[in-house]
mmCIF file with all atom_site columns, C-alpha atoms in Angstrom:
data_model
loop_
_atom_site.group_PDB
_atom_site.id
_atom_site.type_symbol
_atom_site.label_atom_id
_atom_site.label_alt_id
_atom_site.label_comp_id
_atom_site.label_asym_id
_atom_site.label_entity_id
_atom_site.label_seq_id
_atom_site.pdbx_PDB_ins_code
_atom_site.Cartn_x
_atom_site.Cartn_y
_atom_site.Cartn_z
_atom_site.occupancy
_atom_site.B_iso_or_equiv
_atom_site.pdbx_formal_charge
_atom_site.auth_seq_id
_atom_site.auth_comp_id
_atom_site.auth_asym_id
_atom_site.auth_atom_id
_atom_site.pdbx_PDB_model_num
ATOM 1   C CA . UNK A 1 1   ? -14.108 -14.206 -13.718 1.00 70.00 ? 13  UNK A CA 1
ATOM 2   C CA . UNK A 1 2   ? -18.186 -12.861 -12.956 1.00 82.00 ? 14  UNK A CA 1
ATOM 3   C CA . UNK A 1 3   ? -19.198 -12.383 -9.528  1.00 93.00 ? 15  UNK A CA 1
ATOM 4   C CA . UNK A 1 4   ? -21.943 -13.221 -7.760  1.00 96.00 ? 16  UNK A CA 1
ATOM 5   C CA . UNK A 1 5   ? -25.843 -12.459 -9.589  1.00 97.00 ? 17  UNK A CA 1
ATOM 6   C CA . UNK A 1 6   ? -28.771 -11.864 -8.254  1.00 98.00 ? 18  UNK A CA 1
ATOM 7   C CA . UNK A 1 7   ? -31.994 -11.054 -9.930  1.00 97.00 ? 19  UNK A CA 1
ATOM 8   C CA . UNK A 1 8   ? -34.117 -9.862  -9.262  1.00 97.00 ? 20  UNK A CA 1
ATOM 9   C CA . UNK A 1 9   ? -32.512 -6.732  -7.903  1.00 97.00 ? 21  UNK A CA 1
ATOM 10  C CA . UNK A 1 10  ? -35.188 -4.579  -6.121  1.00 97.00 ? 22  UNK A CA 1
ATOM 11  C CA . UNK A 1 11  ? -38.454 -6.427  -5.333  1.00 96.00 ? 23  UNK A CA 1
ATOM 12  C CA . UNK A 1 12  ? -42.499 -4.839  -4.712  1.00 98.00 ? 24  UNK A CA 1
ATOM 13  C CA . UNK A 1 13  ? -44.900 -6.828  -3.346  1.00 98.00 ? 25  UNK A CA 1
ATOM 14  C CA . UNK A 1 14  ? -47.811 -6.977  -1.224  1.00 98.00 ? 26  UNK A CA 1
ATOM 15  C CA . UNK A 1 15  ? -48.245 -8.437  2.094   1.00 98.00 ? 27  UNK A CA 1
ATOM 16  C CA . UNK A 1 16  ? -49.474 -12.384 2.271   1.00 98.00 ? 28  UNK A CA 1
ATOM 17  C CA . UNK A 1 17  ? -47.819 -12.574 -1.412  1.00 98.00 ? 29  UNK A CA 1
ATOM 18  C CA . UNK A 1 18  ? -45.251 -15.048 -1.525  1.00 98.00 ? 30  UNK A CA 1
ATOM 19  C CA . UNK A 1 19  ? -41.421 -14.924 -3.294  1.00 98.00 ? 31  UNK A CA 1
ATOM 20  C CA . UNK A 1 20  ? -39.065 -16.344 -4.856  1.00 98.00 ? 32  UNK A CA 1
ATOM 21  C CA . UNK A 1 21  ? -35.231 -14.464 -5.431  1.00 98.00 ? 33  UNK A CA 1
ATOM 22  C CA . UNK A 1 22  ? -32.128 -16.087 -6.914  1.00 98.00 ? 34  UNK A CA 1
ATOM 23  C CA . UNK A 1 23  ? -28.637 -16.613 -7.229  1.00 98.00 ? 35  UNK A CA 1
ATOM 24  C CA . UNK A 1 24  ? -26.111 -17.811 -9.536  1.00 98.00 ? 36  UNK A CA 1
ATOM 25  C CA . UNK A 1 25  ? -22.209 -17.755 -7.788  1.00 96.00 ? 37  UNK A CA 1
ATOM 26  C CA . UNK A 1 26  ? -19.306 -17.789 -8.205  1.00 95.00 ? 38  UNK A CA 1
ATOM 27  C CA . UNK A 1 27  ? -18.209 -19.643 -11.486 1.00 93.00 ? 39  UNK A CA 1
ATOM 28  C CA . UNK A 1 28  ? -16.528 -23.250 -9.255  1.00 90.00 ? 40  UNK A CA 1
ATOM 29  C CA . UNK A 1 29  ? -18.094 -21.888 -6.248  1.00 91.00 ? 41  UNK A CA 1
ATOM 30  C CA . UNK A 1 30  ? -20.101 -24.467 -4.176  1.00 90.00 ? 42  UNK A CA 1
ATOM 31  C CA . UNK A 1 31  ? -21.301 -23.010 -1.400  1.00 91.00 ? 43  UNK A CA 1
ATOM 32  C CA . UNK A 1 32  ? -24.642 -20.056 -1.705  1.00 95.00 ? 44  UNK A CA 1
ATOM 33  C CA . UNK A 1 33  ? -25.556 -18.405 1.683   1.00 95.00 ? 45  UNK A CA 1
ATOM 34  C CA . UNK A 1 34  ? -28.098 -15.944 2.281   1.00 97.00 ? 46  UNK A CA 1
ATOM 35  C CA . UNK A 1 35  ? -28.176 -12.923 4.626   1.00 97.00 ? 47  UNK A CA 1
ATOM 36  C CA . UNK A 1 36  ? -31.201 -10.914 5.785   1.00 98.00 ? 48  UNK A CA 1
ATOM 37  C CA . UNK A 1 37  ? -29.669 -7.109  6.289   1.00 96.00 ? 49  UNK A CA 1
ATOM 38  C CA . UNK A 1 38  ? -32.392 -4.974  8.414   1.00 95.00 ? 50  UNK A CA 1
ATOM 39  C CA . UNK A 1 39  ? -31.326 -1.475  9.581   1.00 91.00 ? 51  UNK A CA 1
ATOM 40  C CA . UNK A 1 40  ? -32.764 -3.120  13.521  1.00 89.00 ? 52  UNK A CA 1
ATOM 41  C CA . UNK A 1 41  ? -31.479 -6.355  13.125  1.00 92.00 ? 53  UNK A CA 1
ATOM 42  C CA . UNK A 1 42  ? -27.865 -5.881  10.857  1.00 93.00 ? 54  UNK A CA 1
ATOM 43  C CA . UNK A 1 43  ? -26.943 -8.641  9.401   1.00 96.00 ? 55  UNK A CA 1
ATOM 44  C CA . UNK A 1 44  ? -28.932 -11.947 9.906   1.00 96.00 ? 56  UNK A CA 1
ATOM 45  C CA . UNK A 1 45  ? -28.232 -15.494 8.934   1.00 95.00 ? 57  UNK A CA 1
ATOM 46  C CA . UNK A 1 46  ? -30.434 -17.347 7.110   1.00 96.00 ? 58  UNK A CA 1
ATOM 47  C CA . UNK A 1 47  ? -29.442 -20.852 5.149   1.00 93.00 ? 59  UNK A CA 1
ATOM 48  C CA . UNK A 1 48  ? -26.216 -21.913 3.847   1.00 93.00 ? 60  UNK A CA 1
ATOM 49  C CA . UNK A 1 49  ? -26.423 -24.710 0.815   1.00 93.00 ? 61  UNK A CA 1
ATOM 50  C CA . UNK A 1 50  ? -23.585 -26.512 -0.047  1.00 90.00 ? 62  UNK A CA 1
ATOM 51  C CA . UNK A 1 51  ? -23.955 -29.802 -2.867  1.00 89.00 ? 63  UNK A CA 1
ATOM 52  C CA . UNK A 1 52  ? -28.105 -29.241 -2.901  1.00 94.00 ? 64  UNK A CA 1
ATOM 53  C CA . UNK A 1 53  ? -28.501 -30.058 1.023   1.00 93.00 ? 65  UNK A CA 1
ATOM 54  C CA . UNK A 1 54  ? -29.411 -27.137 3.563   1.00 92.00 ? 66  UNK A CA 1
ATOM 55  C CA . UNK A 1 55  ? -26.645 -27.255 6.326   1.00 88.00 ? 67  UNK A CA 1
ATOM 56  C CA . UNK A 1 56  ? -27.336 -24.818 8.687   1.00 87.00 ? 68  UNK A CA 1
ATOM 57  C CA . UNK A 1 57  ? -30.095 -22.510 9.950   1.00 91.00 ? 69  UNK A CA 1
ATOM 58  C CA . UNK A 1 58  ? -30.051 -19.005 11.099  1.00 92.00 ? 70  UNK A CA 1
ATOM 59  C CA . UNK A 1 59  ? -33.455 -18.301 13.212  1.00 93.00 ? 71  UNK A CA 1
ATOM 60  C CA . UNK A 1 60  ? -36.601 -17.560 10.931  1.00 96.00 ? 72  UNK A CA 1
ATOM 61  C CA . UNK A 1 61  ? -39.302 -18.637 10.872  1.00 96.00 ? 73  UNK A CA 1
ATOM 62  C CA . UNK A 1 62  ? -40.255 -22.112 8.143   1.00 96.00 ? 74  UNK A CA 1
ATOM 63  C CA . UNK A 1 63  ? -41.781 -19.441 6.107   1.00 97.00 ? 75  UNK A CA 1
ATOM 64  C CA . UNK A 1 64  ? -38.522 -18.974 5.285   1.00 98.00 ? 76  UNK A CA 1
ATOM 65  C CA . UNK A 1 65  ? -37.199 -22.196 2.485   1.00 97.00 ? 77  UNK A CA 1
ATOM 66  C CA . UNK A 1 66  ? -34.359 -22.099 0.132   1.00 97.00 ? 78  UNK A CA 1
ATOM 67  C CA . UNK A 1 67  ? -33.093 -25.314 -2.518  1.00 97.00 ? 79  UNK A CA 1
ATOM 68  C CA . UNK A 1 68  ? -29.800 -25.198 -4.089  1.00 97.00 ? 80  UNK A CA 1
ATOM 69  C CA . UNK A 1 69  ? -29.388 -26.484 -7.870  1.00 97.00 ? 81  UNK A CA 1
ATOM 70  C CA . UNK A 1 70  ? -27.390 -29.441 -9.630  1.00 95.00 ? 82  UNK A CA 1
ATOM 71  C CA . UNK A 1 71  ? -24.953 -26.100 -10.534 1.00 94.00 ? 83  UNK A CA 1
ATOM 72  C CA . UNK A 1 72  ? -25.019 -24.514 -7.734  1.00 95.00 ? 84  UNK A CA 1
ATOM 73  C CA . UNK A 1 73  ? -27.558 -21.506 -7.965  1.00 97.00 ? 85  UNK A CA 1
ATOM 74  C CA . UNK A 1 74  ? -30.120 -21.294 -4.940  1.00 98.00 ? 86  UNK A CA 1
ATOM 75  C CA . UNK A 1 75  ? -32.843 -20.028 -4.843  1.00 98.00 ? 87  UNK A CA 1
ATOM 76  C CA . UNK A 1 76  ? -35.064 -18.665 -1.517  1.00 98.00 ? 88  UNK A CA 1
ATOM 77  C CA . UNK A 1 77  ? -37.950 -18.029 -1.409  1.00 98.00 ? 89  UNK A CA 1
ATOM 78  C CA . UNK A 1 78  ? -40.772 -15.850 1.158   1.00 98.00 ? 90  UNK A CA 1
ATOM 79  C CA . UNK A 1 79  ? -44.448 -16.986 1.613   1.00 96.00 ? 91  UNK A CA 1
ATOM 80  C CA . UNK A 1 80  ? -47.091 -14.668 3.185   1.00 97.00 ? 92  UNK A CA 1
ATOM 81  C CA . UNK A 1 81  ? -45.227 -11.716 3.228   1.00 98.00 ? 93  UNK A CA 1
ATOM 82  C CA . UNK A 1 82  ? -44.587 -9.702  6.641   1.00 98.00 ? 94  UNK A CA 1
ATOM 83  C CA . UNK A 1 83  ? -44.765 -5.502  6.377   1.00 97.00 ? 95  UNK A CA 1
ATOM 84  C CA . UNK A 1 84  ? -40.900 -6.603  8.117   1.00 96.00 ? 96  UNK A CA 1
ATOM 85  C CA . UNK A 1 85  ? -39.819 -8.859  6.098   1.00 98.00 ? 97  UNK A CA 1
ATOM 86  C CA . UNK A 1 86  ? -38.499 -5.872  3.858   1.00 98.00 ? 98  UNK A CA 1
ATOM 87  C CA . UNK A 1 87  ? -34.774 -6.088  3.632   1.00 97.00 ? 99  UNK A CA 1
ATOM 88  C CA . UNK A 1 88  ? -31.362 -6.586  1.816   1.00 97.00 ? 100 UNK A CA 1
ATOM 89  C CA . UNK A 1 89  ? -31.366 -9.903  0.974   1.00 98.00 ? 101 UNK A CA 1
ATOM 90  C CA . UNK A 1 90  ? -27.787 -10.930 0.285   1.00 97.00 ? 102 UNK A CA 1
ATOM 91  C CA . UNK A 1 91  ? -26.503 -13.422 -0.836  1.00 97.00 ? 103 UNK A CA 1
ATOM 92  C CA . UNK A 1 92  ? -23.276 -15.035 -0.427  1.00 95.00 ? 104 UNK A CA 1
ATOM 93  C CA . UNK A 1 93  ? -21.201 -18.253 -2.728  1.00 94.00 ? 105 UNK A CA 1
ATOM 94  C CA . UNK A 1 94  ? -17.304 -19.787 -0.929  1.00 90.00 ? 106 UNK A CA 1
ATOM 95  C CA . UNK A 1 95  ? -15.380 -21.997 -3.248  1.00 84.00 ? 107 UNK A CA 1
ATOM 96  C CA . UNK A 1 96  ? -15.529 -24.839 -1.488  1.00 70.00 ? 108 UNK A CA 1
ATOM 97  C CA . UNK A 1 97  ? -17.606 -25.192 2.122   1.00 54.00 ? 109 UNK A CA 1
ATOM 98  C CA . UNK A 1 98  ? -14.478 -25.995 4.333   1.00 57.00 ? 110 UNK A CA 1
ATOM 99  C CA . UNK A 1 99  ? -13.750 -22.832 6.806   1.00 57.00 ? 111 UNK A CA 1
ATOM 100 C CA . UNK A 1 100 ? -10.629 -21.364 5.553   1.00 59.00 ? 112 UNK A CA 1
ATOM 101 C CA . UNK A 1 101 ? -12.942 -19.863 2.278   1.00 73.00 ? 113 UNK A CA 1
ATOM 102 C CA . UNK A 1 102 ? -13.006 -16.674 1.714   1.00 85.00 ? 114 UNK A CA 1
ATOM 103 C CA . UNK A 1 103 ? -17.570 -15.214 1.432   1.00 90.00 ? 115 UNK A CA 1
ATOM 104 C CA . UNK A 1 104 ? -18.142 -13.201 -1.075  1.00 93.00 ? 116 UNK A CA 1
ATOM 105 C CA . UNK A 1 105 ? -20.781 -11.470 -2.269  1.00 96.00 ? 117 UNK A CA 1
ATOM 106 C CA . UNK A 1 106 ? -23.722 -10.098 -4.292  1.00 96.00 ? 118 UNK A CA 1
ATOM 107 C CA . UNK A 1 107 ? -25.608 -6.792  -4.962  1.00 96.00 ? 119 UNK A CA 1
ATOM 108 C CA . UNK A 1 108 ? -27.825 -8.072  -2.972  1.00 97.00 ? 120 UNK A CA 1
ATOM 109 C CA . UNK A 1 109 ? -32.112 -8.067  -3.817  1.00 97.00 ? 121 UNK A CA 1
ATOM 110 C CA . UNK A 1 110 ? -33.969 -5.342  -2.383  1.00 97.00 ? 122 UNK A CA 1
ATOM 111 C CA . UNK A 1 111 ? -37.639 -6.343  -1.203  1.00 98.00 ? 123 UNK A CA 1
ATOM 112 C CA . UNK A 1 112 ? -40.233 -3.793  -0.033  1.00 98.00 ? 124 UNK A CA 1
ATOM 113 C CA . UNK A 1 113 ? -43.289 -5.727  1.343   1.00 98.00 ? 125 UNK A CA 1
ATOM 114 C CA . UNK A 1 114 ? -46.369 -2.742  1.289   1.00 97.00 ? 126 UNK A CA 1
ATOM 115 C CA . UNK B 2 1   ? -24.560 -16.971 21.232  1.00 84.00 ? 27  UNK B CA 1
ATOM 116 C CA . UNK B 2 2   ? -21.570 -15.132 19.906  1.00 87.00 ? 28  UNK B CA 1
ATOM 117 C CA . UNK B 2 3   ? -22.263 -11.789 19.622  1.00 91.00 ? 29  UNK B CA 1
ATOM 118 C CA . UNK B 2 4   ? -19.859 -9.798  18.121  1.00 95.00 ? 30  UNK B CA 1
ATOM 119 C CA . UNK B 2 5   ? -19.638 -5.616  18.476  1.00 96.00 ? 31  UNK B CA 1
ATOM 120 C CA . UNK B 2 6   ? -17.632 -3.343  16.765  1.00 97.00 ? 32  UNK B CA 1
ATOM 121 C CA . UNK B 2 7   ? -16.710 0.490   18.063  1.00 93.00 ? 33  UNK B CA 1
ATOM 122 C CA . UNK B 2 8   ? -17.387 2.676   17.230  1.00 92.00 ? 34  UNK B CA 1
ATOM 123 C CA . UNK B 2 9   ? -19.309 3.385   15.478  1.00 95.00 ? 35  UNK B CA 1
ATOM 124 C CA . UNK B 2 10  ? -19.208 6.167   13.567  1.00 96.00 ? 36  UNK B CA 1
ATOM 125 C CA . UNK B 2 11  ? -16.522 7.901   13.089  1.00 95.00 ? 37  UNK B CA 1
ATOM 126 C CA . UNK B 2 12  ? -15.709 11.368  11.020  1.00 96.00 ? 38  UNK B CA 1
ATOM 127 C CA . UNK B 2 13  ? -11.788 12.713  9.989   1.00 96.00 ? 39  UNK B CA 1
ATOM 128 C CA . UNK B 2 14  ? -10.459 14.626  7.856   1.00 96.00 ? 40  UNK B CA 1
ATOM 129 C CA . UNK B 2 15  ? -8.012  13.093  4.416   1.00 97.00 ? 41  UNK B CA 1
ATOM 130 C CA . UNK B 2 16  ? -4.981  12.137  5.215   1.00 97.00 ? 42  UNK B CA 1
ATOM 131 C CA . UNK B 2 17  ? -5.805  10.024  8.797   1.00 97.00 ? 43  UNK B CA 1
ATOM 132 C CA . UNK B 2 18  ? -5.213  7.688   10.197  1.00 97.00 ? 44  UNK B CA 1
ATOM 133 C CA . UNK B 2 19  ? -7.318  5.355   11.317  1.00 95.00 ? 45  UNK B CA 1
ATOM 134 C CA . UNK B 2 20  ? -8.407  2.141   13.204  1.00 96.00 ? 46  UNK B CA 1
ATOM 135 C CA . UNK B 2 21  ? -11.592 0.875   13.278  1.00 97.00 ? 47  UNK B CA 1
ATOM 136 C CA . UNK B 2 22  ? -12.197 -2.058  16.236  1.00 97.00 ? 48  UNK B CA 1
ATOM 137 C CA . UNK B 2 23  ? -13.646 -5.515  15.921  1.00 97.00 ? 49  UNK B CA 1
ATOM 138 C CA . UNK B 2 24  ? -14.684 -7.252  19.565  1.00 97.00 ? 50  UNK B CA 1
ATOM 139 C CA . UNK B 2 25  ? -15.881 -11.061 19.694  1.00 95.00 ? 51  UNK B CA 1
ATOM 140 C CA . UNK B 2 26  ? -16.949 -13.121 22.759  1.00 92.00 ? 52  UNK B CA 1
ATOM 141 C CA . UNK B 2 27  ? -16.413 -17.355 22.022  1.00 86.00 ? 53  UNK B CA 1
ATOM 142 C CA . UNK B 2 28  ? -13.205 -17.103 21.393  1.00 82.00 ? 54  UNK B CA 1
ATOM 143 C CA . UNK B 2 29  ? -13.773 -20.510 18.516  1.00 83.00 ? 55  UNK B CA 1
ATOM 144 C CA . UNK B 2 30  ? -13.514 -18.653 16.053  1.00 82.00 ? 56  UNK B CA 1
ATOM 145 C CA . UNK B 2 31  ? -11.881 -19.901 12.153  1.00 80.00 ? 57  UNK B CA 1
ATOM 146 C CA . UNK B 2 32  ? -11.001 -16.777 10.237  1.00 89.00 ? 58  UNK B CA 1
ATOM 147 C CA . UNK B 2 33  ? -12.442 -12.838 10.877  1.00 94.00 ? 59  UNK B CA 1
ATOM 148 C CA . UNK B 2 34  ? -12.895 -11.327 7.904   1.00 95.00 ? 60  UNK B CA 1
ATOM 149 C CA . UNK B 2 35  ? -13.837 -7.801  7.408   1.00 97.00 ? 61  UNK B CA 1
ATOM 150 C CA . UNK B 2 36  ? -15.862 -6.104  4.841   1.00 97.00 ? 62  UNK B CA 1
ATOM 151 C CA . UNK B 2 37  ? -16.894 -2.409  3.635   1.00 98.00 ? 63  UNK B CA 1
ATOM 152 C CA . UNK B 2 38  ? -20.836 -2.095  2.793   1.00 97.00 ? 64  UNK B CA 1
ATOM 153 C CA . UNK B 2 39  ? -21.495 1.356   0.126   1.00 95.00 ? 65  UNK B CA 1
ATOM 154 C CA . UNK B 2 40  ? -24.511 2.489   0.604   1.00 90.00 ? 66  UNK B CA 1
ATOM 155 C CA . UNK B 2 41  ? -27.433 0.140   -0.322  1.00 85.00 ? 67  UNK B CA 1
ATOM 156 C CA . UNK B 2 42  ? -25.100 -2.092  -2.299  1.00 89.00 ? 68  UNK B CA 1
ATOM 157 C CA . UNK B 2 43  ? -23.682 -5.728  -0.995  1.00 92.00 ? 69  UNK B CA 1
ATOM 158 C CA . UNK B 2 44  ? -20.550 -5.962  0.997   1.00 95.00 ? 70  UNK B CA 1
ATOM 159 C CA . UNK B 2 45  ? -16.969 -5.995  -0.191  1.00 96.00 ? 71  UNK B CA 1
ATOM 160 C CA . UNK B 2 46  ? -14.500 -8.230  0.589   1.00 95.00 ? 72  UNK B CA 1
ATOM 161 C CA . UNK B 2 47  ? -11.534 -6.235  2.642   1.00 97.00 ? 73  UNK B CA 1
ATOM 162 C CA . UNK B 2 48  ? -9.511  -9.157  4.227   1.00 96.00 ? 74  UNK B CA 1
ATOM 163 C CA . UNK B 2 49  ? -9.532  -12.731 5.693   1.00 93.00 ? 75  UNK B CA 1
ATOM 164 C CA . UNK B 2 50  ? -7.583  -13.739 8.417   1.00 92.00 ? 76  UNK B CA 1
ATOM 165 C CA . UNK B 2 51  ? -7.594  -17.837 9.038   1.00 87.00 ? 77  UNK B CA 1
ATOM 166 C CA . UNK B 2 52  ? -7.429  -18.550 12.499  1.00 84.00 ? 78  UNK B CA 1
ATOM 167 C CA . UNK B 2 53  ? -4.004  -19.512 12.520  1.00 85.00 ? 79  UNK B CA 1
ATOM 168 C CA . UNK B 2 54  ? -2.480  -16.081 11.007  1.00 88.00 ? 80  UNK B CA 1
ATOM 169 C CA . UNK B 2 55  ? -2.212  -12.590 12.999  1.00 92.00 ? 81  UNK B CA 1
ATOM 170 C CA . UNK B 2 56  ? -2.733  -10.430 10.530  1.00 95.00 ? 82  UNK B CA 1
ATOM 171 C CA . UNK B 2 57  ? -2.820  -9.530  7.243   1.00 95.00 ? 83  UNK B CA 1
ATOM 172 C CA . UNK B 2 58  ? -2.338  -6.322  4.782   1.00 96.00 ? 84  UNK B CA 1
ATOM 173 C CA . UNK B 2 59  ? -4.192  -5.092  1.913   1.00 96.00 ? 85  UNK B CA 1
ATOM 174 C CA . UNK B 2 60  ? -3.161  -1.261  0.573   1.00 97.00 ? 86  UNK B CA 1
ATOM 175 C CA . UNK B 2 61  ? -4.178  1.013   3.196   1.00 97.00 ? 87  UNK B CA 1
ATOM 176 C CA . UNK B 2 62  ? -5.488  -2.543  5.173   1.00 98.00 ? 88  UNK B CA 1
ATOM 177 C CA . UNK B 2 63  ? -4.162  -4.209  8.056   1.00 98.00 ? 89  UNK B CA 1
ATOM 178 C CA . UNK B 2 64  ? -5.984  -6.370  10.069  1.00 97.00 ? 90  UNK B CA 1
ATOM 179 C CA . UNK B 2 65  ? -5.349  -8.069  13.022  1.00 96.00 ? 91  UNK B CA 1
ATOM 180 C CA . UNK B 2 66  ? -6.017  -10.239 15.183  1.00 95.00 ? 92  UNK B CA 1
ATOM 181 C CA . UNK B 2 67  ? -5.901  -11.736 18.678  1.00 94.00 ? 93  UNK B CA 1
ATOM 182 C CA . UNK B 2 68  ? -8.331  -14.927 19.517  1.00 91.00 ? 94  UNK B CA 1
ATOM 183 C CA . UNK B 2 69  ? -7.253  -14.984 23.001  1.00 90.00 ? 95  UNK B CA 1
ATOM 184 C CA . UNK B 2 70  ? -8.619  -11.864 23.607  1.00 93.00 ? 96  UNK B CA 1
ATOM 185 C CA . UNK B 2 71  ? -11.671 -11.981 21.307  1.00 94.00 ? 97  UNK B CA 1
ATOM 186 C CA . UNK B 2 72  ? -10.123 -9.181  19.108  1.00 96.00 ? 98  UNK B CA 1
ATOM 187 C CA . UNK B 2 73  ? -9.786  -7.633  16.250  1.00 96.00 ? 99  UNK B CA 1
ATOM 188 C CA . UNK B 2 74  ? -8.142  -3.673  14.018  1.00 97.00 ? 100 UNK B CA 1
ATOM 189 C CA . UNK B 2 75  ? -9.013  -2.460  11.209  1.00 97.00 ? 101 UNK B CA 1
ATOM 190 C CA . UNK B 2 76  ? -6.011  -0.108  10.443  1.00 97.00 ? 102 UNK B CA 1
ATOM 191 C CA . UNK B 2 77  ? -6.808  2.145   7.305   1.00 97.00 ? 103 UNK B CA 1
ATOM 192 C CA . UNK B 2 78  ? -3.744  4.887   6.852   1.00 98.00 ? 104 UNK B CA 1
ATOM 193 C CA . UNK B 2 79  ? -3.819  7.486   4.606   1.00 97.00 ? 105 UNK B CA 1
ATOM 194 C CA . UNK B 2 80  ? -6.929  7.951   4.957   1.00 97.00 ? 106 UNK B CA 1
ATOM 195 C CA . UNK B 2 81  ? -9.370  8.628   1.699   1.00 97.00 ? 107 UNK B CA 1
ATOM 196 C CA . UNK B 2 82  ? -12.239 10.675  0.784   1.00 96.00 ? 108 UNK B CA 1
ATOM 197 C CA . UNK B 2 83  ? -13.199 6.930   -1.320  1.00 96.00 ? 109 UNK B CA 1
ATOM 198 C CA . UNK B 2 84  ? -12.639 5.799   2.074   1.00 97.00 ? 110 UNK B CA 1
ATOM 199 C CA . UNK B 2 85  ? -16.417 6.884   3.418   1.00 97.00 ? 111 UNK B CA 1
ATOM 200 C CA . UNK B 2 86  ? -18.172 3.929   3.695   1.00 98.00 ? 112 UNK B CA 1
ATOM 201 C CA . UNK B 2 87  ? -19.760 1.382   7.103   1.00 97.00 ? 113 UNK B CA 1
ATOM 202 C CA . UNK B 2 88  ? -16.808 -1.531  7.482   1.00 98.00 ? 114 UNK B CA 1
ATOM 203 C CA . UNK B 2 89  ? -18.895 -4.740  8.784   1.00 98.00 ? 115 UNK B CA 1
ATOM 204 C CA . UNK B 2 90  ? -16.491 -7.957  10.225  1.00 97.00 ? 116 UNK B CA 1
ATOM 205 C CA . UNK B 2 91  ? -18.126 -10.666 10.713  1.00 96.00 ? 117 UNK B CA 1
ATOM 206 C CA . UNK B 2 92  ? -16.552 -14.343 12.614  1.00 94.00 ? 118 UNK B CA 1
ATOM 207 C CA . UNK B 2 93  ? -16.692 -16.774 10.767  1.00 87.00 ? 119 UNK B CA 1
ATOM 208 C CA . UNK B 2 94  ? -17.605 -20.293 12.341  1.00 82.00 ? 120 UNK B CA 1
ATOM 209 C CA . UNK B 2 95  ? -18.037 -23.348 11.891  1.00 75.00 ? 121 UNK B CA 1
ATOM 210 C CA . UNK B 2 96  ? -21.619 -24.600 12.581  1.00 71.00 ? 122 UNK B CA 1
ATOM 211 C CA . UNK B 2 97  ? -23.376 -28.571 11.368  1.00 68.00 ? 123 UNK B CA 1
ATOM 212 C CA . UNK B 2 98  ? -20.475 -28.920 9.085   1.00 67.00 ? 124 UNK B CA 1
ATOM 213 C CA . UNK B 2 99  ? -21.024 -25.384 7.042   1.00 73.00 ? 125 UNK B CA 1
ATOM 214 C CA . UNK B 2 100 ? -20.012 -21.774 7.606   1.00 75.00 ? 126 UNK B CA 1
ATOM 215 C CA . UNK B 2 101 ? -21.444 -19.601 9.018   1.00 86.00 ? 127 UNK B CA 1
ATOM 216 C CA . UNK B 2 102 ? -20.877 -15.838 9.666   1.00 91.00 ? 128 UNK B CA 1
ATOM 217 C CA . UNK B 2 103 ? -22.333 -14.022 12.251  1.00 94.00 ? 129 UNK B CA 1
ATOM 218 C CA . UNK B 2 104 ? -21.684 -9.972  11.431  1.00 96.00 ? 130 UNK B CA 1
ATOM 219 C CA . UNK B 2 105 ? -20.631 -6.758  13.762  1.00 96.00 ? 131 UNK B CA 1
ATOM 220 C CA . UNK B 2 106 ? -22.679 -4.083  14.043  1.00 92.00 ? 132 UNK B CA 1
ATOM 221 C CA . UNK B 2 107 ? -20.682 -2.156  11.312  1.00 96.00 ? 133 UNK B CA 1
ATOM 222 C CA . UNK B 2 108 ? -18.136 1.245   11.748  1.00 97.00 ? 134 UNK B CA 1
ATOM 223 C CA . UNK B 2 109 ? -19.503 3.940   9.659   1.00 97.00 ? 135 UNK B CA 1
ATOM 224 C CA . UNK B 2 110 ? -16.705 5.775   8.047   1.00 97.00 ? 136 UNK B CA 1
ATOM 225 C CA . UNK B 2 111 ? -17.023 9.308   6.714   1.00 97.00 ? 137 UNK B CA 1
ATOM 226 C CA . UNK B 2 112 ? -13.507 10.652  5.464   1.00 97.00 ? 138 UNK B CA 1
ATOM 227 C CA . UNK B 2 113 ? -13.890 14.715  4.476   1.00 96.00 ? 139 UNK B CA 1
ATOM 228 C CA . UNK B 2 114 ? -11.817 17.090  1.922   1.00 91.00 ? 140 UNK B CA 1
#
């Protein structure tokens, strides 16, 4: 069974631009979560989607948004990019949005903002 | 607010040594605890998931324990190998807003030397 896939793997953007990242969960997984990883802040939760609905949101500004499609694929969008948005963005999927289900992570998208 | 701490931050050991990585969390109202490994520039690989009703889990040379009452988990690695070199992260799984959220520790960077 294929794992979580994320595209693109690497991205370079200029400050002020916007970016869209994509995540395809493991087949059958309905919950998709997004995390930001930086050297200074570590791994921080962005948001979680289940059945096309955002159920949780972390403490990030409104420039960060996401959505989930009917096939469970998810996208996250960052508008008006800032230098501090440079990070590894990780997507995770789990079988059902239950509390005892293991989360599986993709390889991440490395975003560099110049 | 849940805070997760991992000690030590970095560890260097000779090949063959048994070692223990520690994880502590401030709020015992967790549902699961998951241990991950991360290789440089890569995504997270799930190692072990301990459900809230369990005290430990084992997979090969890895054994993880969970003591919710004291807010602690340990990851035991037996007979360490150079291939074990990576950053190890623990994450507590909490239920919020009806969905999933992982709060990550700061990580332990492990180097196993020949």
